[in-house]
PDB file of C-alpha atoms in Angstrom:
ATOM      1  CA  MET A   1     -32.002  -1.882   5.305  1.00 55.00           C
ATOM      2  CA  ASN A   2     -32.307   0.852   7.939  1.00 71.00           C
ATOM      3  CA  ALA A   3     -31.793  -1.016  11.214  1.00 87.00           C
ATOM      4  CA  PRO A   4     -28.281  -0.901  12.692  1.00 92.00           C
ATOM      5  CA  LEU A   5     -26.115  -3.830  11.672  1.00 93.00           C
ATOM      6  CA  ARG A   6     -24.616  -6.206  14.197  1.00 90.00           C
ATOM      7  CA  VAL A   7     -20.975  -7.050  13.665  1.00 88.00           C
ATOM      8  CA  ASN A   8     -21.776 -10.552  12.342  1.00 90.00           C
ATOM      9  CA  GLU A   9     -24.203  -9.120   9.774  1.00 92.00           C
ATOM     10  CA  ALA A  10     -21.636  -6.554   8.653  1.00 93.00           C
ATOM     11  CA  LEU A  11     -19.002  -9.256   8.257  1.00 91.00           C
ATOM     12  CA  LEU A  12     -21.306 -11.475   6.185  1.00 93.00           C
ATOM     13  CA  ILE A  13     -22.002  -8.555   3.892  1.00 95.00           C
ATOM     14  CA  ALA A  14     -18.279  -7.816   3.540  1.00 94.00           C
ATOM     15  CA  ASP A  15     -17.505 -11.464   2.855  1.00 92.00           C
ATOM     16  CA  HIS A  16     -19.813 -11.438  -0.177  1.00 95.00           C
ATOM     17  CA  ALA A  17     -18.747  -7.969  -1.317  1.00 96.00           C
ATOM     18  CA  PHE A  18     -15.197  -8.981  -2.216  1.00 97.00           C
ATOM     19  CA  GLU A  19     -15.806 -12.271  -4.028  1.00 96.00           C
ATOM     20  CA  PRO A  20     -13.969 -14.072  -5.543  1.00 97.00           C
ATOM     21  CA  PHE A  21     -11.507 -12.956  -2.862  1.00 97.00           C
ATOM     22  CA  GLN A  22     -11.829 -13.569   0.850  1.00 95.00           C
ATOM     23  CA  CYS A  23     -12.488 -10.911   3.463  1.00 94.00           C
ATOM     24  CA  VAL A  24     -11.179 -11.551   6.956  1.00 93.00           C
ATOM     25  CA  ALA A  25     -11.759  -9.396  10.009  1.00 89.00           C
ATOM     26  CA  TRP A  26     -10.605  -9.196  13.573  1.00 86.00           C
ATOM     27  CA  ASP A  27     -11.183  -6.921  16.537  1.00 81.00           C
ATOM     28  CA  ALA A  28      -8.633  -4.172  16.979  1.00 73.00           C
ATOM     29  CA  PRO A  29      -6.619  -4.932  20.131  1.00 74.00           C
ATOM     30  CA  ASN A  30      -7.365  -1.520  21.669  1.00 72.00           C
ATOM     31  CA  GLY A  31     -10.878  -2.544  22.783  1.00 75.00           C
ATOM     32  CA  THR A  32     -12.648   0.319  20.984  1.00 81.00           C
ATOM     33  CA  GLY A  33     -14.917  -1.899  18.900  1.00 83.00           C
ATOM     34  CA  GLU A  34     -12.933  -1.174  15.724  1.00 89.00           C
ATOM     35  CA  LEU A  35     -12.477  -3.913  13.170  1.00 90.00           C
ATOM     36  CA  SER A  36      -9.474  -4.554  11.009  1.00 90.00           C
ATOM     37  CA  LEU A  37     -10.574  -5.832   7.607  1.00 92.00           C
ATOM     38  CA  ALA A  38      -8.309  -7.469   5.072  1.00 95.00           C
ATOM     39  CA  VAL A  39      -9.099  -8.723   1.588  1.00 97.00           C
ATOM     40  CA  ILE A  40      -6.846 -11.605   0.606  1.00 97.00           C
ATOM     41  CA  ASP A  41      -6.320 -13.401  -2.678  1.00 95.00           C
ATOM     42  CA  ARG A  42      -6.061 -17.133  -3.329  1.00 92.00           C
ATOM     43  CA  THR A  43      -2.383 -17.157  -2.289  1.00 95.00           C
ATOM     44  CA  SER A  44      -3.250 -15.553   1.096  1.00 94.00           C
ATOM     45  CA  THR A  45      -1.693 -12.261   0.019  1.00 96.00           C
ATOM     46  CA  ARG A  46      -3.355  -9.183   1.480  1.00 96.00           C
ATOM     47  CA  ILE A  47      -4.584  -7.064  -1.427  1.00 97.00           C
ATOM     48  CA  GLY A  48      -6.516  -4.487   0.586  1.00 95.00           C
ATOM     49  CA  SER A  49      -7.183  -3.491   4.180  1.00 93.00           C
ATOM     50  CA  LYS A  50      -9.091  -0.972   6.296  1.00 93.00           C
ATOM     51  CA  GLN A  51      -9.589  -0.053   9.928  1.00 91.00           C
ATOM     52  CA  VAL A  52     -13.311   0.395  10.550  1.00 93.00           C
ATOM     53  CA  SER A  53     -15.023   1.961  13.543  1.00 93.00           C
ATOM     54  CA  SER A  54     -18.198   0.449  14.940  1.00 91.00           C
ATOM     55  CA  SER A  55     -20.125   3.580  13.923  1.00 94.00           C
ATOM     56  CA  ILE A  56     -19.296   2.785  10.273  1.00 95.00           C
ATOM     57  CA  TYR A  57     -19.991  -0.946  10.183  1.00 93.00           C
ATOM     58  CA  SER A  58     -23.187  -0.636  12.220  1.00 94.00           C
ATOM     59  CA  ASP A  59     -24.705   1.937   9.833  1.00 96.00           C
ATOM     60  CA  PRO A  60     -25.862   0.233   6.604  1.00 96.00           C
ATOM     61  CA  ALA A  61     -25.387   3.329   4.406  1.00 95.00           C
ATOM     62  CA  GLN A  62     -21.899   4.089   5.719  1.00 96.00           C
ATOM     63  CA  TRP A  63     -20.939   0.418   5.542  1.00 96.00           C
ATOM     64  CA  ALA A  64     -22.063   0.196   1.903  1.00 96.00           C
ATOM     65  CA  SER A  65     -20.127   3.361   1.100  1.00 96.00           C
ATOM     66  CA  LEU A  66     -16.931   2.040   2.679  1.00 96.00           C
ATOM     67  CA  ILE A  67     -17.281  -1.301   0.896  1.00 96.00           C
ATOM     68  CA  GLU A  68     -17.758   0.492  -2.437  1.00 96.00           C
ATOM     69  CA  GLU A  69     -14.659   2.596  -1.709  1.00 96.00           C
ATOM     70  CA  VAL A  70     -12.519  -0.490  -1.017  1.00 96.00           C
ATOM     71  CA  ARG A  71     -13.944  -2.262  -4.074  1.00 97.00           C
ATOM     72  CA  ALA A  72     -13.028   0.737  -6.232  1.00 97.00           C
ATOM     73  CA  GLU A  73      -9.482   0.747  -4.818  1.00 96.00           C
ATOM     74  CA  LEU A  74      -9.108  -2.946  -5.646  1.00 97.00           C
ATOM     75  CA  CYS A  75     -10.455  -2.437  -9.175  1.00 96.00           C
ATOM     76  CA  GLU A  76      -7.958   0.402  -9.674  1.00 97.00           C
ATOM     77  CA  LYS A  77      -5.205  -2.041  -8.697  1.00 96.00           C
ATOM     78  CA  GLY A  78      -6.439  -4.416 -11.409  1.00 96.00           C
ATOM     79  CA  TYR A  79      -8.410  -6.915  -9.325  1.00 96.00           C
ATOM     80  CA  ASP A  80     -11.581  -8.244 -10.922  1.00 96.00           C
ATOM     81  CA  LEU A  81     -14.455  -8.456  -8.436  1.00 96.00           C
ATOM     82  CA  GLN A  82     -17.817 -10.074  -8.972  1.00 96.00           C
ATOM     83  CA  PRO A  83     -20.824  -7.716  -9.185  1.00 96.00           C
ATOM     84  CA  TRP A  84     -22.198  -6.777  -5.778  1.00 96.00           C
ATOM     85  CA  SER A  85     -24.880  -4.623  -4.235  1.00 95.00           C
ATOM     86  CA  MET A  86     -25.804  -3.947  -0.623  1.00 94.00           C
ATOM     87  CA  PRO A  87     -28.536  -6.319   0.584  1.00 91.00           C
ATOM     88  CA  LYS A  88     -31.945  -4.703   1.126  1.00 83.00           C
TER      89      LYS A  88
END
C-alpha cells in the first residue's frame, strides 16, 4: 500500500488494529487536519489515546508505525489485542 490514505481509510485500519477494543476518532478543533484517536474498552473507558497529524495518517508506513507503537503501549499496560497487520 503506497498510495496516500484518505482519512476514512486510515480510520478503518485503526478500527481493526485495536480489536477487541474500539477505536474512536474526531477532528481536532483547531482546524489543522489533526485527528484525536482514543482506544476504549467495553466499559467506555479510554485505555489509550494519540493526537495524529494528517501527514502521519495519510502515509501508510507512518500510520502503521504509529498503530504498532500504540498497540505496544496497550500490551505493556496488560491489554490483550488480537493479531493485526497493516493491509496491503
